[in-house]
Coordinates of C-alpha atoms in Angstrom, one line a residue:
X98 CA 12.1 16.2 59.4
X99 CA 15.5 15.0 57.8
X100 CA 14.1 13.2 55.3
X101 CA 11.4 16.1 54.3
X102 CA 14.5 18.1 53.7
X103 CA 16.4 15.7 51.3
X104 CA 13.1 14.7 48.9
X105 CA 13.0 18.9 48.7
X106 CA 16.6 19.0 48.1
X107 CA 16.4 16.2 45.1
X108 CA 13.2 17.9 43.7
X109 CA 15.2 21.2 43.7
X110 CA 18.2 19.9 42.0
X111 CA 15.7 18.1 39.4
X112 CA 13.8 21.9 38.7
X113 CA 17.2 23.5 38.7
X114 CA 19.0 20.7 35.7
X115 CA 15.8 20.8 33.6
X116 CA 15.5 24.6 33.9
X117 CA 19.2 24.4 32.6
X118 CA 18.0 22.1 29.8
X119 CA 15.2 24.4 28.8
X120 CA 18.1 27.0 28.7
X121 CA 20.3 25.2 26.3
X122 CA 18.2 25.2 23.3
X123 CA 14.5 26.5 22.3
X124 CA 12.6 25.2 19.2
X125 CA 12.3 21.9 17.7
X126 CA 14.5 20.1 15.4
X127 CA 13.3 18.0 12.9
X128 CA 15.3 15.0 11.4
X129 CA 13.5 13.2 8.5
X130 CA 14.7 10.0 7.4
X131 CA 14.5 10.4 3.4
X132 CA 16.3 6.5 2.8
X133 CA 18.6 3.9 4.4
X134 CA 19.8 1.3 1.7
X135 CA 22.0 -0.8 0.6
X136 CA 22.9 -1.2 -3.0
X137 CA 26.3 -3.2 -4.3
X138 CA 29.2 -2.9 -1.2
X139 CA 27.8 0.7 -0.3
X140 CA 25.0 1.9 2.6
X141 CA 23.6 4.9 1.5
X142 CA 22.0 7.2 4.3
X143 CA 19.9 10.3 3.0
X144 CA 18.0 12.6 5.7
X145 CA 16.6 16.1 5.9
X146 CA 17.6 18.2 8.7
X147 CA 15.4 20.9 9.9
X148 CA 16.5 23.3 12.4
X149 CA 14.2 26.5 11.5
X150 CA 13.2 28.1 14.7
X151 CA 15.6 26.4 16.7
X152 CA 17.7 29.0 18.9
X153 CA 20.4 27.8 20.8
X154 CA 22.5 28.6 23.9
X155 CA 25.2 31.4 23.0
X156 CA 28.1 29.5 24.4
X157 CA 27.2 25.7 23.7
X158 CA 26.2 23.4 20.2
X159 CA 24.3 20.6 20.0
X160 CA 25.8 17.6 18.0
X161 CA 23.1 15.6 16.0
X162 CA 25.2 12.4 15.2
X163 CA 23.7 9.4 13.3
X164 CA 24.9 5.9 13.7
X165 CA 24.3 2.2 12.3
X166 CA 23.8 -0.1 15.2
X167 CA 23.8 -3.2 15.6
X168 CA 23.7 -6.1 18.4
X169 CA 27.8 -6.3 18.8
X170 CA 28.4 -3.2 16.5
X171 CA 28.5 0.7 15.5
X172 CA 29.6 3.0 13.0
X173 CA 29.1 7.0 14.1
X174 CA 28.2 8.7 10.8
X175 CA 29.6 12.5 10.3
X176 CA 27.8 14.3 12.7
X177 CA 25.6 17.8 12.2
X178 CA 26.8 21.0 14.4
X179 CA 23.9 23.4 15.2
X180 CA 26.1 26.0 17.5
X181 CA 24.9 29.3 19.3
X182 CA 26.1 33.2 18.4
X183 CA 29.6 33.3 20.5
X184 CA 30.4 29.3 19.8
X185 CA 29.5 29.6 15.9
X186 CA 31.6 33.1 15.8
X187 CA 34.9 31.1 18.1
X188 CA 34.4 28.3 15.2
X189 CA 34.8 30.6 12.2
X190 CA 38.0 32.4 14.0
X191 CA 39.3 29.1 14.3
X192 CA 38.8 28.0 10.9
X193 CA 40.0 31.0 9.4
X194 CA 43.3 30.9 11.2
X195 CA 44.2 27.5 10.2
X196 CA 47.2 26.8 8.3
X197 CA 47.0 24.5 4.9
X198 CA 48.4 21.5 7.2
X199 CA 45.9 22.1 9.7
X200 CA 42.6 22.6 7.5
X201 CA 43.9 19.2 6.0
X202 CA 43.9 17.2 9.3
X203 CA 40.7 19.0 10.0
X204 CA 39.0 18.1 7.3
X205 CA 39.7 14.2 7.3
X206 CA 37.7 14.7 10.1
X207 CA 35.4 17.3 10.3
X208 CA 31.6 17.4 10.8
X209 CA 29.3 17.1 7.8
X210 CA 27.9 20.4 8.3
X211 CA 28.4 23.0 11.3
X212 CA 25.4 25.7 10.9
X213 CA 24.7 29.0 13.2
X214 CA 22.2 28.1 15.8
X215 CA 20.5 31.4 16.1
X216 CA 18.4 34.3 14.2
X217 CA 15.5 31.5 14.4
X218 CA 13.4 33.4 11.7
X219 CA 15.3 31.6 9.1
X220 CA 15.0 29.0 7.1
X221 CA 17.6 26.2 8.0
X222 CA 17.4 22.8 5.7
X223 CA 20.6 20.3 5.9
X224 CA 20.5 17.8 2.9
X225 CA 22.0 15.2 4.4
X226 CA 23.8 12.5 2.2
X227 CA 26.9 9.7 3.2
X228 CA 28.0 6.6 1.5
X229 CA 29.8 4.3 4.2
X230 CA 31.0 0.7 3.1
X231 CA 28.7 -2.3 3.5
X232 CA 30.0 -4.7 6.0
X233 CA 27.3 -8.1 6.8
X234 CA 26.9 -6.8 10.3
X235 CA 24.2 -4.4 8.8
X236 CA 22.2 -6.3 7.5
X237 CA 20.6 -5.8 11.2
X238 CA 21.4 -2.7 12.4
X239 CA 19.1 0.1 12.6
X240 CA 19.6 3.9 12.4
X241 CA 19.7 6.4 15.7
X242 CA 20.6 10.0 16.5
X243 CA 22.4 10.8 19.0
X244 CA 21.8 14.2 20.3
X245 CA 24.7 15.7 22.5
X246 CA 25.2 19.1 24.5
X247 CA 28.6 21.0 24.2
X248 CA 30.5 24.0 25.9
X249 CA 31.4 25.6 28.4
X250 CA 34.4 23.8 28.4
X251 CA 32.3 20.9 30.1
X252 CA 32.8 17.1 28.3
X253 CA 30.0 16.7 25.7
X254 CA 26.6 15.3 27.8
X255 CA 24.2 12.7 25.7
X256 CA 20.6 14.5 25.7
X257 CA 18.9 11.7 23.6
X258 CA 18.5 9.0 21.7
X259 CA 15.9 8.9 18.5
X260 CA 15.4 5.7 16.1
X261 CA 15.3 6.7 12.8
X262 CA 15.0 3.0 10.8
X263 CA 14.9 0.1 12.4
X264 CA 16.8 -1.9 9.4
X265 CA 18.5 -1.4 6.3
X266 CA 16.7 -2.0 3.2
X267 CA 19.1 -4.6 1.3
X268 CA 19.5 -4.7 -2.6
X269 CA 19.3 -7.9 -4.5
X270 CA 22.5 -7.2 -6.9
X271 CA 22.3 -8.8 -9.8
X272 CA 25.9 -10.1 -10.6
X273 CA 27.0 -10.0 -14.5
X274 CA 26.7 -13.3 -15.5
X275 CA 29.6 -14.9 -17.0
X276 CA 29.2 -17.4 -19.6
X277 CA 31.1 -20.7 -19.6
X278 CA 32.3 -21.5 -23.2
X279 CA 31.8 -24.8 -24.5
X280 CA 34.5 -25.4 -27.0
X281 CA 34.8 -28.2 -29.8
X282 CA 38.0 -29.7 -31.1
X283 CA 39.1 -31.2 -34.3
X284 CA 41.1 -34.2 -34.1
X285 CA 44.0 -34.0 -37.3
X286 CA 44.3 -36.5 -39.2
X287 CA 47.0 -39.2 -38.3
X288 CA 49.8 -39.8 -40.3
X289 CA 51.2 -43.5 -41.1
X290 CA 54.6 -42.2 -41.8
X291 CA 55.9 -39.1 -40.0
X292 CA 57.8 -37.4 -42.7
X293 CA 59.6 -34.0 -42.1
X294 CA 62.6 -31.6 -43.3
X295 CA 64.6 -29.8 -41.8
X296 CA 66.8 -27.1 -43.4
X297 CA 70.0 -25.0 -42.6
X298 CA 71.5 -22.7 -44.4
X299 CA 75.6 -22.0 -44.8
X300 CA 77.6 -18.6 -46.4
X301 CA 81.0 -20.1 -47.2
X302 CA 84.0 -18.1 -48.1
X303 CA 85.8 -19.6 -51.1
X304 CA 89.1 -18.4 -52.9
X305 CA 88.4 -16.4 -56.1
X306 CA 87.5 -18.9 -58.2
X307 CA 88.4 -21.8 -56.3
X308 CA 86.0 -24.8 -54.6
X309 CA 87.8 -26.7 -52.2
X310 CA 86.2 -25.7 -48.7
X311 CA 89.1 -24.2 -45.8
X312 CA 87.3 -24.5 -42.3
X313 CA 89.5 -21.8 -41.0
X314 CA 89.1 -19.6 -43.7
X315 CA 87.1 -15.9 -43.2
X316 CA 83.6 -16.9 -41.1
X317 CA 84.1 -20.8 -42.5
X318 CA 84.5 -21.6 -38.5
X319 CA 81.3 -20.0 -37.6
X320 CA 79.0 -21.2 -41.0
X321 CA 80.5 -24.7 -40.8
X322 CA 79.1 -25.0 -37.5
X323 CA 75.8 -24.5 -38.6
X324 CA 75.6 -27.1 -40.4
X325 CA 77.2 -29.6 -39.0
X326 CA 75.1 -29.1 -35.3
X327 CA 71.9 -29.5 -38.0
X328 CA 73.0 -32.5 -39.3
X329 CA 74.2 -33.9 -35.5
X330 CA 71.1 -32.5 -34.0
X331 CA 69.7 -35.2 -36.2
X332 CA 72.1 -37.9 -35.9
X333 CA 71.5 -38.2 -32.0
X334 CA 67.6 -38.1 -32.1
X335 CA 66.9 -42.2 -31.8
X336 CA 63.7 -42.0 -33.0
X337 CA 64.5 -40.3 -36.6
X338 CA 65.6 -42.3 -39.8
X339 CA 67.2 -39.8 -42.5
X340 CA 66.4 -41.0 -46.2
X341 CA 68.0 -38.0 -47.7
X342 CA 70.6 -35.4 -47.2
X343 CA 70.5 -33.1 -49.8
X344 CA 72.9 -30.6 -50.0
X345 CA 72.0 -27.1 -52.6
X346 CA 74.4 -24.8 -54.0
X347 CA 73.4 -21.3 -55.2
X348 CA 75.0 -18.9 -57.0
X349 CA 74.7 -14.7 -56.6
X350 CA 73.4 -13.5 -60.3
X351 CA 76.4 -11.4 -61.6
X352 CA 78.5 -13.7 -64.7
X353 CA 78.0 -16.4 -66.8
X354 CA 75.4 -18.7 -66.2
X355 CA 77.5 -22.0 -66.7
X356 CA 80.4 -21.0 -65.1
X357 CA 78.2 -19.8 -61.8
X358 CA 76.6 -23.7 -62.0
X359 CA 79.7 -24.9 -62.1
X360 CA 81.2 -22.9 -59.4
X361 CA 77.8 -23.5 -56.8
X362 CA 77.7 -27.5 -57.5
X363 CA 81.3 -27.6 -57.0
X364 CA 81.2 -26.0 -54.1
X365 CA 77.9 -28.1 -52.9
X366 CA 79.7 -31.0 -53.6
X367 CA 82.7 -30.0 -51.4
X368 CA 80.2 -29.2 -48.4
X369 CA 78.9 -32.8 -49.0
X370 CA 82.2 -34.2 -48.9
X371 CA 82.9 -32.3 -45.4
X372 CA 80.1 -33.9 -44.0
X373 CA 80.5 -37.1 -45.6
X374 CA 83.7 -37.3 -43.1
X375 CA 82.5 -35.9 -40.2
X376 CA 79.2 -38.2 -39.8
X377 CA 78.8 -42.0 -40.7
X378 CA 76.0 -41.9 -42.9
X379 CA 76.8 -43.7 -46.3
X380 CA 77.4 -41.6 -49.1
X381 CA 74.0 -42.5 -50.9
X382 CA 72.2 -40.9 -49.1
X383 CA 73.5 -37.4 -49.6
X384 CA 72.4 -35.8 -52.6
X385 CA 73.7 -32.1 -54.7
X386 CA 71.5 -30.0 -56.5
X387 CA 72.5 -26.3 -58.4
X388 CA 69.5 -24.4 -56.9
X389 CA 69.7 -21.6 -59.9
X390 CA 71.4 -18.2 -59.5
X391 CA 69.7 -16.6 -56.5
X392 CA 67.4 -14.2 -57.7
X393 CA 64.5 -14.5 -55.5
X394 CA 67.5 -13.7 -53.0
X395 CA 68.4 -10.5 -54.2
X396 CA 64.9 -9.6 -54.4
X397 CA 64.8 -10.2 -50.8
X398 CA 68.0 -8.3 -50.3
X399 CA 66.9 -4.8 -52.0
X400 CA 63.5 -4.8 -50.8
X401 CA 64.9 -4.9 -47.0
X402 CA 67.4 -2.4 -48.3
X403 CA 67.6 1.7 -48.9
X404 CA 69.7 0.9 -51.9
X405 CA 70.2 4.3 -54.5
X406 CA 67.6 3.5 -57.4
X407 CA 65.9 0.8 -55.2
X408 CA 62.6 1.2 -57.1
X409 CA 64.1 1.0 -60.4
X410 CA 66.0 -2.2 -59.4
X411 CA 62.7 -3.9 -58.5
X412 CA 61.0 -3.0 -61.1
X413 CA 64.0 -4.4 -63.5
X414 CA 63.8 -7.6 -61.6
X415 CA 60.1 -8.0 -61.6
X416 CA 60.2 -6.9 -65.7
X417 CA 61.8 -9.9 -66.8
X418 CA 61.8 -13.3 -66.1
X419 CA 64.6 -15.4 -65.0
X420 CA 64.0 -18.4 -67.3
X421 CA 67.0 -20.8 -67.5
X422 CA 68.8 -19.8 -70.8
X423 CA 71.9 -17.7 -71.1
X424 CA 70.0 -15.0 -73.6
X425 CA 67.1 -14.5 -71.2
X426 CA 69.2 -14.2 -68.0
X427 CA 71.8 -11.6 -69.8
X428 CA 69.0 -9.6 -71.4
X429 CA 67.8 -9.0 -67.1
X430 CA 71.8 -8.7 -65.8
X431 CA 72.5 -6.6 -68.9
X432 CA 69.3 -4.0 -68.0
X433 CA 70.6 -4.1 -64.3
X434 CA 74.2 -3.2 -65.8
X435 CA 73.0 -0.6 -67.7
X436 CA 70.2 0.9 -65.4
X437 CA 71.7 4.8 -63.9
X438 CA 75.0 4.5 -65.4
X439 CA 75.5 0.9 -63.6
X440 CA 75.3 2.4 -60.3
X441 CA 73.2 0.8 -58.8
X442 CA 74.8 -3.1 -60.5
X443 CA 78.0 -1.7 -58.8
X444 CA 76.4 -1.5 -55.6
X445 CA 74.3 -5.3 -55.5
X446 CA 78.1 -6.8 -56.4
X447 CA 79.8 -5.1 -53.8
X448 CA 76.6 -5.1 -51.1
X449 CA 74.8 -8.4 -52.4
X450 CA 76.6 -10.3 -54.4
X451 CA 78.7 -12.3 -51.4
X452 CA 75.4 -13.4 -49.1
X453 CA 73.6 -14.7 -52.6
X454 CA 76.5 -17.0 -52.6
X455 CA 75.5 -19.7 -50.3
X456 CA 74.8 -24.0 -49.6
X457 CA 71.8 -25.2 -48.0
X458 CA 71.3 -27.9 -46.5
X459 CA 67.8 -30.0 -45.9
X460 CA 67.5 -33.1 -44.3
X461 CA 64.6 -35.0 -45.1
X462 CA 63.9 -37.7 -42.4
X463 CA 60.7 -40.1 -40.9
X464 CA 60.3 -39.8 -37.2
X465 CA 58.6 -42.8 -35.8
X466 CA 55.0 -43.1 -33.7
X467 CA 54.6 -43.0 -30.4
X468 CA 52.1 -44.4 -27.8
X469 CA 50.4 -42.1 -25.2
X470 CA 53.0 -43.2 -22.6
X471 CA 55.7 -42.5 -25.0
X472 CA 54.1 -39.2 -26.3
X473 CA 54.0 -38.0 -22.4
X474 CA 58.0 -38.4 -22.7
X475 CA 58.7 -36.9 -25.7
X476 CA 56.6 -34.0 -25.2
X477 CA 58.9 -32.9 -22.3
X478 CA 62.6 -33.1 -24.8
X479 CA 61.3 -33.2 -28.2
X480 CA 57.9 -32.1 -29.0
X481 CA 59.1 -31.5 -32.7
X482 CA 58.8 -35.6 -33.1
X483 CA 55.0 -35.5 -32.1
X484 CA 52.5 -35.4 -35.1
X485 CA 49.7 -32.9 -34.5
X486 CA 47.2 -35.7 -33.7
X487 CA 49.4 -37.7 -31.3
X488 CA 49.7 -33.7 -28.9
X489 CA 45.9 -33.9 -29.9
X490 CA 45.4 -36.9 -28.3
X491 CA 47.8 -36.6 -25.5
X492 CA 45.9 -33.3 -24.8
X493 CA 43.0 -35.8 -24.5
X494 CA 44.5 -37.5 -21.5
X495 CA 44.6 -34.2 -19.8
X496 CA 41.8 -31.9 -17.7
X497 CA 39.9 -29.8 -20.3
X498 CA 41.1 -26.2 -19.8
X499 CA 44.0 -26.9 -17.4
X500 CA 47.3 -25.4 -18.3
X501 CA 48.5 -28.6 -19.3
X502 CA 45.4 -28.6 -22.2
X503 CA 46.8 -25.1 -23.1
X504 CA 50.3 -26.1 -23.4
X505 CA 49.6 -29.0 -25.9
X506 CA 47.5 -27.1 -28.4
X507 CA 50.2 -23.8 -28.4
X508 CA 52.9 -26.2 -28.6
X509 CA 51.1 -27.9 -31.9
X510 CA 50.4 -24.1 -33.1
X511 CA 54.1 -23.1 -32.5
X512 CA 55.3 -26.0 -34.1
X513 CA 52.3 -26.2 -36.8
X514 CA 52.2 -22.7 -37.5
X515 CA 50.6 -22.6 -41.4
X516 CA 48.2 -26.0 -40.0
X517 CA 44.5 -25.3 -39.9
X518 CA 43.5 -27.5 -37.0
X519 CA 46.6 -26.2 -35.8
X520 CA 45.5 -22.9 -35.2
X521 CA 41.6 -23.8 -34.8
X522 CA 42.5 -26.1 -31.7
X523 CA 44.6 -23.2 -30.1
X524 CA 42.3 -20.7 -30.6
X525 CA 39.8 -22.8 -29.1
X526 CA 42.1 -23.4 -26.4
X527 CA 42.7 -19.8 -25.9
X528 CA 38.7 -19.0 -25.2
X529 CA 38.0 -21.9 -22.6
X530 CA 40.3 -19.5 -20.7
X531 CA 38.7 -16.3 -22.6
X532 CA 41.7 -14.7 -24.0
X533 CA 40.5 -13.2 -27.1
X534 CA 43.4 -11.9 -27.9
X535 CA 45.4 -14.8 -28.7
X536 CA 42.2 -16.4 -30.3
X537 CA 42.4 -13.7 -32.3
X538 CA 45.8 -14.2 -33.6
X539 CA 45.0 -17.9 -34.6
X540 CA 41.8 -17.5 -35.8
X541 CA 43.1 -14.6 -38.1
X542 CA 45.5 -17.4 -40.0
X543 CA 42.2 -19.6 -41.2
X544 CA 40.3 -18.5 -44.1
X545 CA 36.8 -17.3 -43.5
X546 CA 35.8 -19.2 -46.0
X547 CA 35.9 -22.7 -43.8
X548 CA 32.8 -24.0 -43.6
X549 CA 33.2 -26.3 -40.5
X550 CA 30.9 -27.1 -37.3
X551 CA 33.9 -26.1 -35.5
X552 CA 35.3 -23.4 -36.7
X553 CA 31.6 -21.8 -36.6
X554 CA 31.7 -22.7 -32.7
X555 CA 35.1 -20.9 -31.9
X556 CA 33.8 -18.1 -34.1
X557 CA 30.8 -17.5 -32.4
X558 CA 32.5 -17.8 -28.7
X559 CA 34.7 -15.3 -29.7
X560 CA 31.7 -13.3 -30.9
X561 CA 30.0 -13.9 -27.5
X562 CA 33.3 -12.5 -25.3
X563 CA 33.3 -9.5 -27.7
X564 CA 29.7 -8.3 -27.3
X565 CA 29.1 -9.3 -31.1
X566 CA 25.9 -11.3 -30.1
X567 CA 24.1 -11.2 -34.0
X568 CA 27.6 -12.2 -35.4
X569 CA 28.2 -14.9 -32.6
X570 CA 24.1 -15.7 -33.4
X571 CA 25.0 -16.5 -36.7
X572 CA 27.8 -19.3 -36.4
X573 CA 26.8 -20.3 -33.5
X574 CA 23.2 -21.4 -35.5
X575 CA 25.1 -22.9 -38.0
X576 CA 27.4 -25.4 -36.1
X577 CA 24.3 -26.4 -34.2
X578 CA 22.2 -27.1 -37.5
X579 CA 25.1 -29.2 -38.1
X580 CA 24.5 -31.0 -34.9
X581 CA 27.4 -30.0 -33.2
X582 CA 25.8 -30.1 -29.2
X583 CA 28.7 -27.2 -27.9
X584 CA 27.0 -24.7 -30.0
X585 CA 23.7 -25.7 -28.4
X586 CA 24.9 -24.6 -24.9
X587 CA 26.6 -21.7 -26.0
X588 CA 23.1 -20.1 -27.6
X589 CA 22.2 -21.3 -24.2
X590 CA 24.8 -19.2 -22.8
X591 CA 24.9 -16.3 -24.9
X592 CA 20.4 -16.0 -24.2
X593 CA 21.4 -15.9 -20.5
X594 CA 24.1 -13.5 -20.9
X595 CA 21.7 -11.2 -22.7
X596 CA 18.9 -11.5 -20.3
X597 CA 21.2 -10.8 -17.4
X598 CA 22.3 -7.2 -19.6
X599 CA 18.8 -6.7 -19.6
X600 CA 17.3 -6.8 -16.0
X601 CA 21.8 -4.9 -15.1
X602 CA 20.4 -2.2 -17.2
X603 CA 17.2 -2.1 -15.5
X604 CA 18.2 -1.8 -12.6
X605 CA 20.9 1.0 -12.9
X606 CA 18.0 2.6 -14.8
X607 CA 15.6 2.6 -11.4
X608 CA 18.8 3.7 -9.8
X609 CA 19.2 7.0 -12.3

């Protein structure tokens, strides 16, 4: 008899929690799943919700909540509220009382949609889309929903479970392919004898009309010095023989002719006589020149200048030649003299006049060769001794690309600046690590019309890197018809890199 009356009890409690189900909600809802996929680092999850008909319980909601799960993991997606007449109504006071703080916090985390669960003669669709962030885990998950019961002030209570997808369908990206430039080098050509110059230039103060040099006289202290650390800069290098120090005097154009040689080789000559004491080379080997009156200095000098009459000036000094006769140089000084009253004469003597007025100094020399070993050393103190080929083959030694590589050819370029190979090499140099931009620069210094296996290579790279695929066609066919075997494998290159564009824009096509 006991145990008749606890099987009725259970089967009454079991009647009396599914006539309280029944209560909760009436109609159906309808989840579709529309698509579950993964494309790039992105899971995109599209699915039609369709509560028309569905009435629910004044006082509670029902959360539909999807989720990715897997074996060891889950990610809730934003969940859809349908709520009944008193909840929905409690939800929009709520909402509307909420302060702009609030409604922030709120909405970092609110439901995807929250829609009235009543009036079941409408129509009630929910376009359901969410982008969440690919991790590898779901590559095996699957898609549920979750439906839970809320109100009455009770926790929410799980109601069901529904698979949706049972996997993810994963997108084969196709990855921009990057090309891998295949760059050629010239080798320069080597030099027996390492000849070189090097030039300094000095503004010494001299008494009116005198040409004995005073070191401590106006800025002598400070041009002196200029000189003198030019020639001892070369006087401590072990590896350089001087054959000539030739020391140039020139003269700013105002007064005679003669008297200005006179004055500027004078002058030169006392500047080779103060470093004819100072340093231990013998006196053969200096040699003084009159460089002219400076003209071309001048020039130099108004151009840079906002000058009264500037235009006029240059056109004066352009107008007539500076030939070396005392007729031809007066009939340009006597124009300047007489050009706007002399105003603008006035001004060059008082502005001018004194920097035209100046020695240079040029040092030719021989540096001696170097072995690989003895390149390495030098590199690090004095690259200026190393002739282009020897940094061309000490670049050789080194990994192809590797900063080290780098370094050599923009030390060459730096120190080679006007050199073809010079700049051909560095640009090179610059695309195995595709900066374009310094390639650019180098490649800008070499006439186009170089006709080199080479040069058509670099060219067409750079092409390549820039999109320019019928320009980078073009040299790239002529350095191979001239056998060069790096422009083989970059048309190689550049074929895959336009069938990758290709099937890219395919597929963000199917993707539109």
């Amino acid at each position: 008899m006991k145990r008749q009356y606890m099987l009725f009890v259970i089967v009454l409690l079991f009647c009396m929690d599914t006539s309280a189900q029944q209560k909760e909600y009436s109609g159906k809802m309808h989840v579709t799943m529309l698509s579950l996929q993964q494309e790039g680092d992105s899971v995109y999850v599209k699915l039609t919700f369709d509560i028309s008909g569905v009435n629910v319980d004044s006082r509670r909601s029902i959360s539909l909540v999807p989720a990715l799960v897997a074996a060891s993991d889950r990610l809730y997606l934003p969940e859809v509220v349908v709520k009944g007449r008193e909840n929905y109504n409690v939800y929009r006071r709520e909402t509307a009382l909420m302060s702009s703080r609030e409604k922030a916090a709120y909405a970092a985390e609110a439901p995807y949609a929250v829609v009235p669960g009543f009036k079941s003669g409408n129509s009630r669709t929910i376009a359901y889309s969410v982008a969440v962030k690919y991790s590898s885990w779901m590559a095996d998950a699957k898609l549920d929903m979750y439906e839970d019961l809320c109100g009455c002030g009770n926790p929410a209570r799980r109601m069901g479970i529904t698979m949706l997808a049972n996997r993810i369908t994963l997108e084969k990206i196709i990855e921009p392919y990057e090309i891998t430039p295949s760059m050629a080098y010239v080798q320069p050509v080597a030099e027996p004898v390492k000849r070189r110059e090097i030039t300094g230039e000095a503004f010494l103060d001299f008494v009116v009309n005198k040409t004995d040099i005073r070191p401590d006289y106006m800025n002598n202290p400070q041009e002196l010095k200029k000189v003198t650390g030019l020639v001892a800069g070369i006087k401590d290098d072990p590896d350089v023989t001087v054959r000539t120090i030739n020391v140039i005097g020139y003269a700013s154009p105002e007064g005679l002719l003669s008297n200005n040689q006179r004055l500027s080789e004078s002058r030169a000559k006392a500047l080779t006589d103060y470093l004819a004491s100072r340093f231990d080379y013998p006196r053969s080997l200096y040699k003084v020149a009159f460089g002219g009156e400076n003209w071309d200095g001048l020039k130099e000098c108004v151009e840079a200048s906002q000058m009264p009459y500037r235009k006029e000036v240059l056109e004066v000094i352009g107008s007539f030649p500076a030939e070396c006769g005392y007729a031809a140089q007066v009939r340009r000084k006597k124009t300047l003299m007489n050009l706007k009253g002399g105003e603008p004469y006035r001004y060059i003597i008082r502005e001018f006049c004194p920097l035209l007025r100046k020695a240079i100094c040029k040092i030719d020399f021989d540096v001696r060769n170097f072995s690989i070993e003895q390149a390495k050393e030098v590199f690090k103190s004095r690259p200026q001794n190393l002739s282009l080929n020897e940094m061309f083959l000490l670049a050789n030694t080194c990994e192809k690309g590797s900063q080290e590589f780098i370094d050599l050819f923009e030390t060459a370029v730096r120190l080679y600046p006007n050199d073809v190979t010079a700049n051909l090499n560095a640009a090179a140099a610059a695309l195995s690590r595709r900066d374009t931009v310094y390639a650019k620069r180098y490649l800008s210094r070499i006439e186009e019309s170089i006709d080199i296996p080479e040069y058509h290579n670099t060219m067409g790279v750079l092409e390549i890197l820039c999109g320019n695929y019928d320009k980078a066609a073009s040299h790239l066919n002529k350095a191979a018809e001239s056998g060069l075997p790096e422009a083989k494998q970059n048309l190689e290159e550049m074929a895959k890199k336009q069938e990758n564009a290709i099937l890219i824009g395919q597929q963000q096509s199917k993707k539109q």
